[in-house]
């Protein structure tokens, strides 16, 4: 179907909203990322994006950035997510739009959060605002896929991540390796990208074997941004207390079946008897409001998520190494939806539909 000139203009300005919204990735939890632009006679006269929870929403910043508020009555407001209609830490954006008498509001997608869920659109229409929704809807939902998964599936958005060799191994047999340390499979560029990813997700999970063998920090060092919440599954409560996970640099959760376990600088969460530990982790994270989770564990933990179908995205690096034998890489039946090359390393992105 060929787009009309008006539809092309709507998509152009909605694209700018999405571009602005991405500036807030990893910084707005538990709120979604939102961008907004004010358009008068096909010219942007105001724009903004949501920067952090508790601060002004994108619509407020965009409206306040307009120098001549008299123009608002003849302007269109574009926003990638339905304006809120409830009082939270800030007043409803839909109410501000009403007060400013903005003529038309163009929305990317409806907000499925129960406090909004169409109420913002209903409020606007009731006051005579012309509302158009569904412009770049797929792209708008994709941008806030963590937020939508959390509210619609009642669990975090789950990203599996690992690196494999050319012959399909994620690690050597450590008893054969010098110093018992992991052998790098990817290059420095790929490792820095992983640290960028950590800044954009709320939590990161490993198993006890990875914690013991690798002693990882699981913090952000190759990029600037917030550290994710560190989570380790230690079913038997046997981890040594001097691991880097317990250094106090970032919030740390330990899930265990051992009620006598205690680690410094961490919160211990008991897994009830006869409970699947992955289900227990996801239920707890939902209750804590944690909307996204990177799983960076070993093959046992990764395969557990895969076997249960509890994943949304997988990011798999392939390096130029050959191990011949070792720890076998997990295998996905899905076909990759995206491929990127980083020097001698490749990245394959998978989606679980």
mmCIF file of C-alpha atoms in Angstrom:
data_model
loop_
_atom_site.group_PDB
_atom_site.id
_atom_site.type_symbol
_atom_site.label_atom_id
_atom_site.label_comp_id
_atom_site.label_asym_id
_atom_site.label_seq_id
_atom_site.Cartn_x
_atom_site.Cartn_y
_atom_site.Cartn_z
ATOM 1 C CA UNK A 1 0.000 0.000 0.000
ATOM 2 C CA UNK A 2 1.380 3.402 -0.977
ATOM 3 C CA UNK A 3 1.518 5.915 1.863
ATOM 4 C CA UNK A 4 -0.194 9.265 1.453
ATOM 5 C CA UNK A 5 1.809 12.446 1.980
ATOM 6 C CA UNK A 6 0.089 12.918 5.348
ATOM 7 C CA UNK A 7 0.950 9.373 6.478
ATOM 8 C CA UNK A 8 4.541 9.882 5.400
ATOM 9 C CA UNK A 9 4.675 13.044 7.492
ATOM 10 C CA UNK A 10 3.200 11.213 10.494
ATOM 11 C CA UNK A 11 5.825 8.475 10.187
ATOM 12 C CA UNK A 12 8.606 11.009 9.766
ATOM 13 C CA UNK A 13 7.745 12.799 12.996
ATOM 14 C CA UNK A 14 7.044 9.543 14.856
ATOM 15 C CA UNK A 15 10.467 8.357 13.747
ATOM 16 C CA UNK A 16 11.923 11.427 15.434
ATOM 17 C CA UNK A 17 10.040 10.480 18.630
ATOM 18 C CA UNK A 18 11.636 7.033 18.571
ATOM 19 C CA UNK A 19 15.039 8.554 17.950
ATOM 20 C CA UNK A 20 14.643 10.846 20.947
ATOM 21 C CA UNK A 21 13.285 8.057 23.151
ATOM 22 C CA UNK A 22 16.409 5.938 22.629
ATOM 23 C CA UNK A 23 18.409 8.573 24.512
ATOM 24 C CA UNK A 24 16.715 7.329 27.683
ATOM 25 C CA UNK A 25 17.477 3.618 27.261
ATOM 26 C CA UNK A 26 18.614 2.093 30.542
ATOM 27 C CA UNK A 27 17.903 5.297 32.495
ATOM 28 C CA UNK A 28 14.117 5.420 32.970
ATOM 29 C CA UNK A 29 13.303 2.225 34.878
ATOM 30 C CA UNK A 30 10.604 1.340 35.740
ATOM 31 C CA UNK A 31 9.148 3.761 33.206
ATOM 32 C CA UNK A 32 9.215 3.162 29.453
ATOM 33 C CA UNK A 33 11.389 5.178 27.081
ATOM 34 C CA UNK A 34 9.351 7.919 25.417
ATOM 35 C CA UNK A 35 10.070 10.729 22.987
ATOM 36 C CA UNK A 36 7.720 13.518 21.912
ATOM 37 C CA UNK A 37 7.715 16.280 19.328
ATOM 38 C CA UNK A 38 5.417 19.258 18.775
ATOM 39 C CA UNK A 39 4.789 20.100 15.106
ATOM 40 C CA UNK A 40 3.340 23.340 13.752
ATOM 41 C CA UNK A 41 2.746 23.621 10.009
ATOM 42 C CA UNK A 42 5.032 20.619 9.368
ATOM 43 C CA UNK A 43 7.887 22.122 11.394
ATOM 44 C CA UNK A 44 9.116 20.801 14.735
ATOM 45 C CA UNK A 45 8.814 23.608 17.276
ATOM 46 C CA UNK A 46 9.414 21.548 20.428
ATOM 47 C CA UNK A 47 10.754 18.158 21.423
ATOM 48 C CA UNK A 48 11.931 16.134 24.402
ATOM 49 C CA UNK A 49 12.357 12.698 25.912
ATOM 50 C CA UNK A 50 11.849 11.102 29.311
ATOM 51 C CA UNK A 51 15.181 11.089 31.149
ATOM 52 C CA UNK A 52 14.535 9.313 34.443
ATOM 53 C CA UNK A 53 11.723 8.003 36.636
ATOM 54 C CA UNK A 54 10.202 10.746 38.751
ATOM 55 C CA UNK A 55 11.251 13.425 36.278
ATOM 56 C CA UNK A 56 9.077 15.164 33.671
ATOM 57 C CA UNK A 57 7.609 12.978 30.955
ATOM 58 C CA UNK A 58 8.505 13.457 27.306
ATOM 59 C CA UNK A 59 5.264 15.269 26.491
ATOM 60 C CA UNK A 60 5.837 17.825 29.262
ATOM 61 C CA UNK A 61 9.410 18.541 28.155
ATOM 62 C CA UNK A 62 8.373 18.862 24.504
ATOM 63 C CA UNK A 63 5.480 21.209 25.280
ATOM 64 C CA UNK A 64 7.526 23.359 27.653
ATOM 65 C CA UNK A 65 10.282 23.684 25.036
ATOM 66 C CA UNK A 66 7.896 25.503 22.669
ATOM 67 C CA UNK A 67 8.682 29.226 22.796
ATOM 68 C CA UNK A 68 5.259 30.477 21.691
ATOM 69 C CA UNK A 69 2.532 28.497 23.484
ATOM 70 C CA UNK A 70 -0.145 30.219 21.411
ATOM 71 C CA UNK A 71 0.893 27.924 18.558
ATOM 72 C CA UNK A 72 -0.032 24.794 20.527
ATOM 73 C CA UNK A 73 -3.717 25.159 19.673
ATOM 74 C CA UNK A 74 -2.870 24.617 16.012
ATOM 75 C CA UNK A 75 -0.128 22.037 16.534
ATOM 76 C CA UNK A 76 0.206 18.270 16.478
ATOM 77 C CA UNK A 77 1.848 16.427 19.341
ATOM 78 C CA UNK A 78 3.615 13.194 18.393
ATOM 79 C CA UNK A 79 4.531 10.639 21.062
ATOM 80 C CA UNK A 80 5.564 6.990 20.688
ATOM 81 C CA UNK A 81 3.496 5.824 23.684
ATOM 82 C CA UNK A 82 -0.002 6.726 24.835
ATOM 83 C CA UNK A 83 0.067 9.708 27.240
ATOM 84 C CA UNK A 84 -0.591 8.751 30.853
ATOM 85 C CA UNK A 85 -3.919 9.535 32.498
ATOM 86 C CA UNK A 86 -3.085 8.817 36.144
ATOM 87 C CA UNK A 87 -1.338 10.677 38.957
ATOM 88 C CA UNK A 88 1.994 9.036 39.735
ATOM 89 C CA UNK A 89 5.160 10.907 40.631
ATOM 90 C CA UNK A 90 4.042 13.491 38.067
ATOM 91 C CA UNK A 91 0.594 14.749 36.966
ATOM 92 C CA UNK A 92 -1.139 13.107 33.965
ATOM 93 C CA UNK A 93 0.257 14.134 30.597
ATOM 94 C CA UNK A 94 -3.214 13.825 29.066
ATOM 95 C CA UNK A 95 -4.397 16.570 31.418
ATOM 96 C CA UNK A 96 -1.601 18.911 30.335
ATOM 97 C CA UNK A 97 -2.448 18.281 26.669
ATOM 98 C CA UNK A 98 -6.063 19.185 27.437
ATOM 99 C CA UNK A 99 -5.043 22.358 29.253
ATOM 100 C CA UNK A 100 -2.832 23.490 26.370
ATOM 101 C CA UNK A 101 -5.665 22.748 23.916
ATOM 102 C CA UNK A 102 -3.385 20.903 21.504
ATOM 103 C CA UNK A 103 -5.387 20.129 18.376
ATOM 104 C CA UNK A 104 -4.142 16.664 17.437
ATOM 105 C CA UNK A 105 -2.184 13.920 19.202
ATOM 106 C CA UNK A 106 -0.511 11.196 17.129
ATOM 107 C CA UNK A 107 0.440 8.077 19.100
ATOM 108 C CA UNK A 108 2.753 5.209 18.253
ATOM 109 C CA UNK A 109 1.114 2.523 20.419
ATOM 110 C CA UNK A 110 -1.284 2.052 23.305
ATOM 111 C CA UNK A 111 0.202 1.658 26.786
ATOM 112 C CA UNK A 112 -0.780 -1.771 28.186
ATOM 113 C CA UNK A 113 0.171 -0.782 31.759
ATOM 114 C CA UNK A 114 -3.048 -1.165 33.745
ATOM 115 C CA UNK A 115 -2.946 2.411 35.053
ATOM 116 C CA UNK A 116 -3.043 3.703 31.470
ATOM 117 C CA UNK A 117 -4.326 1.008 29.033
ATOM 118 C CA UNK A 118 -6.361 3.298 26.779
ATOM 119 C CA UNK A 119 -7.398 5.735 29.504
ATOM 120 C CA UNK A 120 -5.125 8.456 28.183
ATOM 121 C CA UNK A 121 -6.628 8.205 24.712
ATOM 122 C CA UNK A 122 -10.147 8.173 26.172
ATOM 123 C CA UNK A 123 -9.418 11.305 28.223
ATOM 124 C CA UNK A 124 -8.081 13.140 25.191
ATOM 125 C CA UNK A 125 -10.993 12.198 22.952
ATOM 126 C CA UNK A 126 -13.505 13.169 25.635
ATOM 127 C CA UNK A 127 -12.080 16.696 25.629
ATOM 128 C CA UNK A 128 -12.297 16.999 21.850
ATOM 129 C CA UNK A 129 -8.661 16.266 20.957
ATOM 130 C CA UNK A 130 -8.227 14.561 17.593
ATOM 131 C CA UNK A 131 -6.326 11.323 18.328
ATOM 132 C CA UNK A 132 -4.569 9.147 15.762
ATOM 133 C CA UNK A 133 -2.882 5.968 17.051
ATOM 134 C CA UNK A 134 -0.921 3.096 15.507
ATOM 135 C CA UNK A 135 1.668 5.159 13.617
ATOM 136 C CA UNK A 136 4.877 3.068 13.526
ATOM 137 C CA UNK A 137 3.178 0.824 16.062
ATOM 138 C CA UNK A 138 5.490 -2.159 15.513
ATOM 139 C CA UNK A 139 8.577 0.002 15.951
ATOM 140 C CA UNK A 140 7.085 1.664 19.031
ATOM 141 C CA UNK A 141 6.344 -1.658 20.724
ATOM 142 C CA UNK A 142 9.774 -2.979 19.775
ATOM 143 C CA UNK A 143 11.499 -0.047 21.445
ATOM 144 C CA UNK A 144 9.640 -0.689 24.725
ATOM 145 C CA UNK A 145 9.561 -4.500 24.441
ATOM 146 C CA UNK A 146 10.939 -4.864 27.985
ATOM 147 C CA UNK A 147 8.177 -2.692 29.418
ATOM 148 C CA UNK A 148 5.432 -4.493 27.475
ATOM 149 C CA UNK A 149 6.750 -7.985 28.295
ATOM 150 C CA UNK A 150 6.885 -7.123 31.985
ATOM 151 C CA UNK A 151 3.298 -5.853 32.130
ATOM 152 C CA UNK A 152 1.752 -8.344 29.710
ATOM 153 C CA UNK A 153 3.623 -11.555 30.642
ATOM 154 C CA UNK A 154 4.250 -10.723 34.312
ATOM 155 C CA UNK A 155 7.969 -11.442 34.073
ATOM 156 C CA UNK A 156 11.140 -9.685 32.928
ATOM 157 C CA UNK A 157 12.174 -9.517 29.297
ATOM 158 C CA UNK A 158 14.804 -12.283 29.061
ATOM 159 C CA UNK A 159 17.970 -12.004 26.975
ATOM 160 C CA UNK A 160 20.262 -15.023 26.666
ATOM 161 C CA UNK A 161 23.879 -14.248 25.838
ATOM 162 C CA UNK A 162 26.873 -16.444 25.125
ATOM 163 C CA UNK A 163 29.922 -16.741 22.887
ATOM 164 C CA UNK A 164 30.849 -19.895 20.959
ATOM 165 C CA UNK A 165 33.838 -21.066 18.991
ATOM 166 C CA UNK A 166 33.805 -22.044 15.334
ATOM 167 C CA UNK A 167 33.407 -25.693 16.380
ATOM 168 C CA UNK A 168 30.542 -25.044 18.829
ATOM 169 C CA UNK A 169 32.048 -24.781 22.324
ATOM 170 C CA UNK A 170 31.580 -22.029 24.912
ATOM 171 C CA UNK A 171 34.507 -23.041 27.110
ATOM 172 C CA UNK A 172 37.440 -25.396 27.363
ATOM 173 C CA UNK A 173 37.520 -28.175 29.946
ATOM 174 C CA UNK A 174 38.876 -26.004 32.736
ATOM 175 C CA UNK A 175 40.955 -28.701 34.391
ATOM 176 C CA UNK A 176 43.090 -28.558 31.244
ATOM 177 C CA UNK A 177 43.368 -24.747 31.163
ATOM 178 C CA UNK A 178 46.199 -22.723 32.749
ATOM 179 C CA UNK A 179 45.139 -20.851 35.860
ATOM 180 C CA UNK A 180 41.596 -22.193 35.519
ATOM 181 C CA UNK A 181 40.539 -18.914 33.868
ATOM 182 C CA UNK A 182 38.145 -18.675 30.884
ATOM 183 C CA UNK A 183 39.604 -18.465 27.402
ATOM 184 C CA UNK A 184 38.391 -15.390 25.500
ATOM 185 C CA UNK A 185 36.437 -16.297 22.378
ATOM 186 C CA UNK A 186 35.529 -12.840 21.055
ATOM 187 C CA UNK A 187 37.470 -9.622 20.526
ATOM 188 C CA UNK A 188 37.673 -6.390 22.515
ATOM 189 C CA UNK A 189 34.980 -4.675 20.434
ATOM 190 C CA UNK A 190 32.484 -7.436 21.222
ATOM 191 C CA UNK A 191 33.337 -7.357 24.936
ATOM 192 C CA UNK A 192 32.786 -3.598 25.027
ATOM 193 C CA UNK A 193 29.404 -4.065 23.344
ATOM 194 C CA UNK A 194 28.442 -6.499 26.110
ATOM 195 C CA UNK A 195 29.177 -3.799 28.691
ATOM 196 C CA UNK A 196 26.948 -1.398 26.767
ATOM 197 C CA UNK A 197 24.183 -4.011 26.912
ATOM 198 C CA UNK A 198 24.592 -4.268 30.674
ATOM 199 C CA UNK A 199 23.852 -0.551 31.054
ATOM 200 C CA UNK A 200 20.494 -1.066 29.305
ATOM 201 C CA UNK A 201 19.198 -4.018 31.324
ATOM 202 C CA UNK A 202 18.073 -4.070 34.926
ATOM 203 C CA UNK A 203 19.614 -7.372 36.018
ATOM 204 C CA UNK A 204 22.162 -10.020 35.043
ATOM 205 C CA UNK A 205 22.059 -13.695 36.064
ATOM 206 C CA UNK A 206 24.692 -16.422 36.335
ATOM 207 C CA UNK A 207 24.829 -19.841 37.984
ATOM 208 C CA UNK A 208 27.043 -20.952 40.839
ATOM 209 C CA UNK A 209 29.494 -22.795 38.577
ATOM 210 C CA UNK A 210 30.164 -19.661 36.515
ATOM 211 C CA UNK A 211 30.489 -17.604 39.705
ATOM 212 C CA UNK A 212 32.987 -20.042 41.173
ATOM 213 C CA UNK A 213 35.046 -20.731 38.051
ATOM 214 C CA UNK A 214 35.125 -17.230 36.497
ATOM 215 C CA UNK A 215 34.713 -15.038 39.592
ATOM 216 C CA UNK A 216 33.133 -12.285 37.411
ATOM 217 C CA UNK A 217 32.348 -8.741 38.519
ATOM 218 C CA UNK A 218 29.254 -8.468 36.273
ATOM 219 C CA UNK A 219 29.585 -4.678 36.366
ATOM 220 C CA UNK A 220 29.943 -2.035 33.640
ATOM 221 C CA UNK A 221 33.581 -1.219 32.944
ATOM 222 C CA UNK A 222 33.973 -0.931 29.178
ATOM 223 C CA UNK A 223 31.195 1.665 28.932
ATOM 224 C CA UNK A 224 29.555 4.461 30.919
ATOM 225 C CA UNK A 225 26.235 3.710 32.571
ATOM 226 C CA UNK A 226 24.522 2.067 35.541
ATOM 227 C CA UNK A 227 25.449 -1.396 36.753
ATOM 228 C CA UNK A 228 22.767 -4.080 36.492
ATOM 229 C CA UNK A 229 21.559 -5.896 39.586
ATOM 230 C CA UNK A 230 23.765 -8.980 39.947
ATOM 231 C CA UNK A 231 21.952 -12.276 40.485
ATOM 232 C CA UNK A 232 23.451 -15.696 41.166
ATOM 233 C CA UNK A 233 21.650 -19.026 41.472
ATOM 234 C CA UNK A 234 23.416 -21.061 44.188
ATOM 235 C CA UNK A 235 20.976 -23.870 44.940
ATOM 236 C CA UNK A 236 23.119 -25.566 47.584
ATOM 237 C CA UNK A 237 24.639 -22.446 49.089
ATOM 238 C CA UNK A 238 28.236 -23.515 48.525
ATOM 239 C CA UNK A 239 29.791 -20.387 46.984
ATOM 240 C CA UNK A 240 32.928 -19.025 48.677
ATOM 241 C CA UNK A 241 32.254 -15.695 50.432
ATOM 242 C CA UNK A 242 35.260 -13.903 48.900
ATOM 243 C CA UNK A 243 33.895 -13.773 45.327
ATOM 244 C CA UNK A 244 33.836 -10.477 43.439
ATOM 245 C CA UNK A 245 30.030 -10.663 43.402
ATOM 246 C CA UNK A 246 30.043 -9.774 47.098
ATOM 247 C CA UNK A 247 32.268 -6.699 46.869
ATOM 248 C CA UNK A 248 29.386 -4.252 47.339
ATOM 249 C CA UNK A 249 29.924 -2.479 43.994
ATOM 250 C CA UNK A 250 26.396 -3.303 42.831
ATOM 251 C CA UNK A 251 23.209 -4.696 44.310
ATOM 252 C CA UNK A 252 23.455 -8.495 44.466
ATOM 253 C CA UNK A 253 20.761 -11.148 44.922
ATOM 254 C CA UNK A 254 21.558 -14.767 45.832
ATOM 255 C CA UNK A 255 18.869 -17.370 45.174
ATOM 256 C CA UNK A 256 19.435 -20.549 47.164
ATOM 257 C CA UNK A 257 17.716 -23.545 48.700
ATOM 258 C CA UNK A 258 19.953 -23.384 51.773
ATOM 259 C CA UNK A 259 18.278 -21.380 54.525
ATOM 260 C CA UNK A 260 21.523 -21.093 56.506
ATOM 261 C CA UNK A 261 23.429 -19.228 53.791
ATOM 262 C CA UNK A 262 24.519 -15.609 54.247
ATOM 263 C CA UNK A 263 26.814 -13.500 52.063
ATOM 264 C CA UNK A 264 28.047 -9.973 52.761
ATOM 265 C CA UNK A 265 26.730 -7.113 50.589
ATOM 266 C CA UNK A 266 23.886 -9.189 49.173
ATOM 267 C CA UNK A 267 20.264 -10.184 49.651
ATOM 268 C CA UNK A 268 19.639 -13.909 50.083
ATOM 269 C CA UNK A 269 16.344 -15.190 48.692
ATOM 270 C CA UNK A 270 15.239 -18.692 49.669
ATOM 271 C CA UNK A 271 13.863 -20.948 46.940
ATOM 272 C CA UNK A 272 10.971 -22.991 48.389
ATOM 273 C CA UNK A 273 11.237 -26.780 48.316
ATOM 274 C CA UNK A 274 9.923 -28.501 45.176
ATOM 275 C CA UNK A 275 9.979 -25.192 43.275
ATOM 276 C CA UNK A 276 11.613 -24.722 39.886
ATOM 277 C CA UNK A 277 14.423 -22.237 40.641
ATOM 278 C CA UNK A 278 13.993 -20.378 37.342
ATOM 279 C CA UNK A 279 10.283 -19.851 38.009
ATOM 280 C CA UNK A 280 11.125 -18.704 41.537
ATOM 281 C CA UNK A 281 13.673 -16.211 40.206
ATOM 282 C CA UNK A 282 11.326 -14.771 37.578
ATOM 283 C CA UNK A 283 8.431 -14.451 40.017
ATOM 284 C CA UNK A 284 10.637 -12.651 42.515
ATOM 285 C CA UNK A 285 12.047 -10.301 39.889
ATOM 286 C CA UNK A 286 8.525 -9.432 38.757
ATOM 287 C CA UNK A 287 7.535 -8.594 42.329
ATOM 288 C CA UNK A 288 10.625 -6.405 42.622
ATOM 289 C CA UNK A 289 9.705 -4.549 39.428
ATOM 290 C CA UNK A 290 12.739 -5.750 37.470
ATOM 291 C CA UNK A 291 11.762 -5.525 33.806
ATOM 292 C CA UNK A 292 14.737 -7.080 32.018
ATOM 293 C CA UNK A 293 17.276 -9.817 32.624
ATOM 294 C CA UNK A 294 20.462 -10.884 30.821
ATOM 295 C CA UNK A 295 21.367 -14.524 31.390
ATOM 296 C CA UNK A 296 25.154 -14.902 31.049
ATOM 297 C CA UNK A 297 25.535 -18.255 32.750
ATOM 298 C CA UNK A 298 26.989 -21.519 31.534
ATOM 299 C CA UNK A 299 25.402 -24.150 29.337
ATOM 300 C CA UNK A 300 23.310 -25.727 32.115
ATOM 301 C CA UNK A 301 21.579 -22.464 33.045
ATOM 302 C CA UNK A 302 21.192 -21.292 29.439
ATOM 303 C CA UNK A 303 19.754 -24.630 28.315
ATOM 304 C CA UNK A 304 17.302 -24.580 31.231
ATOM 305 C CA UNK A 305 15.828 -21.305 29.972
ATOM 306 C CA UNK A 306 15.794 -22.590 26.379
ATOM 307 C CA UNK A 307 14.136 -25.887 27.296
ATOM 308 C CA UNK A 308 11.385 -24.034 29.168
ATOM 309 C CA UNK A 309 10.882 -21.582 26.312
ATOM 310 C CA UNK A 310 11.513 -18.751 28.765
ATOM 311 C CA UNK A 311 13.486 -16.351 26.632
ATOM 312 C CA UNK A 312 12.674 -13.461 24.351
ATOM 313 C CA UNK A 313 15.989 -12.703 22.687
ATOM 314 C CA UNK A 314 19.335 -14.478 22.314
ATOM 315 C CA UNK A 315 22.581 -12.734 21.440
ATOM 316 C CA UNK A 316 25.189 -15.230 20.325
ATOM 317 C CA UNK A 317 28.752 -14.337 19.415
ATOM 318 C CA UNK A 318 30.936 -16.580 17.289
ATOM 319 C CA UNK A 319 34.676 -16.021 17.454
ATOM 320 C CA UNK A 320 37.463 -17.372 15.296
ATOM 321 C CA UNK A 321 38.681 -19.790 17.974
ATOM 322 C CA UNK A 322 38.672 -23.605 17.752
ATOM 323 C CA UNK A 323 38.618 -25.622 20.997
ATOM 324 C CA UNK A 324 38.215 -29.167 19.554
ATOM 325 C CA UNK A 325 36.453 -30.210 22.764
ATOM 326 C CA UNK A 326 35.089 -28.637 25.919
ATOM 327 C CA UNK A 327 31.688 -27.302 27.058
ATOM 328 C CA UNK A 328 29.184 -27.619 24.222
ATOM 329 C CA UNK A 329 27.332 -24.474 23.189
ATOM 330 C CA UNK A 330 23.533 -24.297 23.562
ATOM 331 C CA UNK A 331 21.661 -24.771 20.301
ATOM 332 C CA UNK A 332 18.631 -22.764 19.144
ATOM 333 C CA UNK A 333 16.165 -24.097 16.583
ATOM 334 C CA UNK A 334 15.236 -20.562 15.571
ATOM 335 C CA UNK A 335 16.830 -18.799 12.643
ATOM 336 C CA UNK A 336 18.713 -15.567 13.407
ATOM 337 C CA UNK A 337 16.865 -12.349 12.652
ATOM 338 C CA UNK A 338 19.978 -10.192 12.596
ATOM 339 C CA UNK A 339 23.685 -10.600 11.880
ATOM 340 C CA UNK A 340 26.620 -8.261 12.500
ATOM 341 C CA UNK A 341 30.349 -8.627 11.996
ATOM 342 C CA UNK A 342 32.918 -7.289 14.478
ATOM 343 C CA UNK A 343 36.336 -7.974 13.004
ATOM 344 C CA UNK A 344 37.023 -11.643 13.689
ATOM 345 C CA UNK A 345 33.813 -12.043 15.717
ATOM 346 C CA UNK A 346 30.218 -12.350 14.523
ATOM 347 C CA UNK A 347 26.990 -11.595 16.373
ATOM 348 C CA UNK A 348 23.746 -13.448 15.702
ATOM 349 C CA UNK A 349 20.475 -12.142 17.172
ATOM 350 C CA UNK A 350 17.575 -14.546 17.692
ATOM 351 C CA UNK A 351 13.979 -13.912 18.753
ATOM 352 C CA UNK A 352 11.606 -16.365 20.422
ATOM 353 C CA UNK A 353 8.242 -15.798 18.777
#
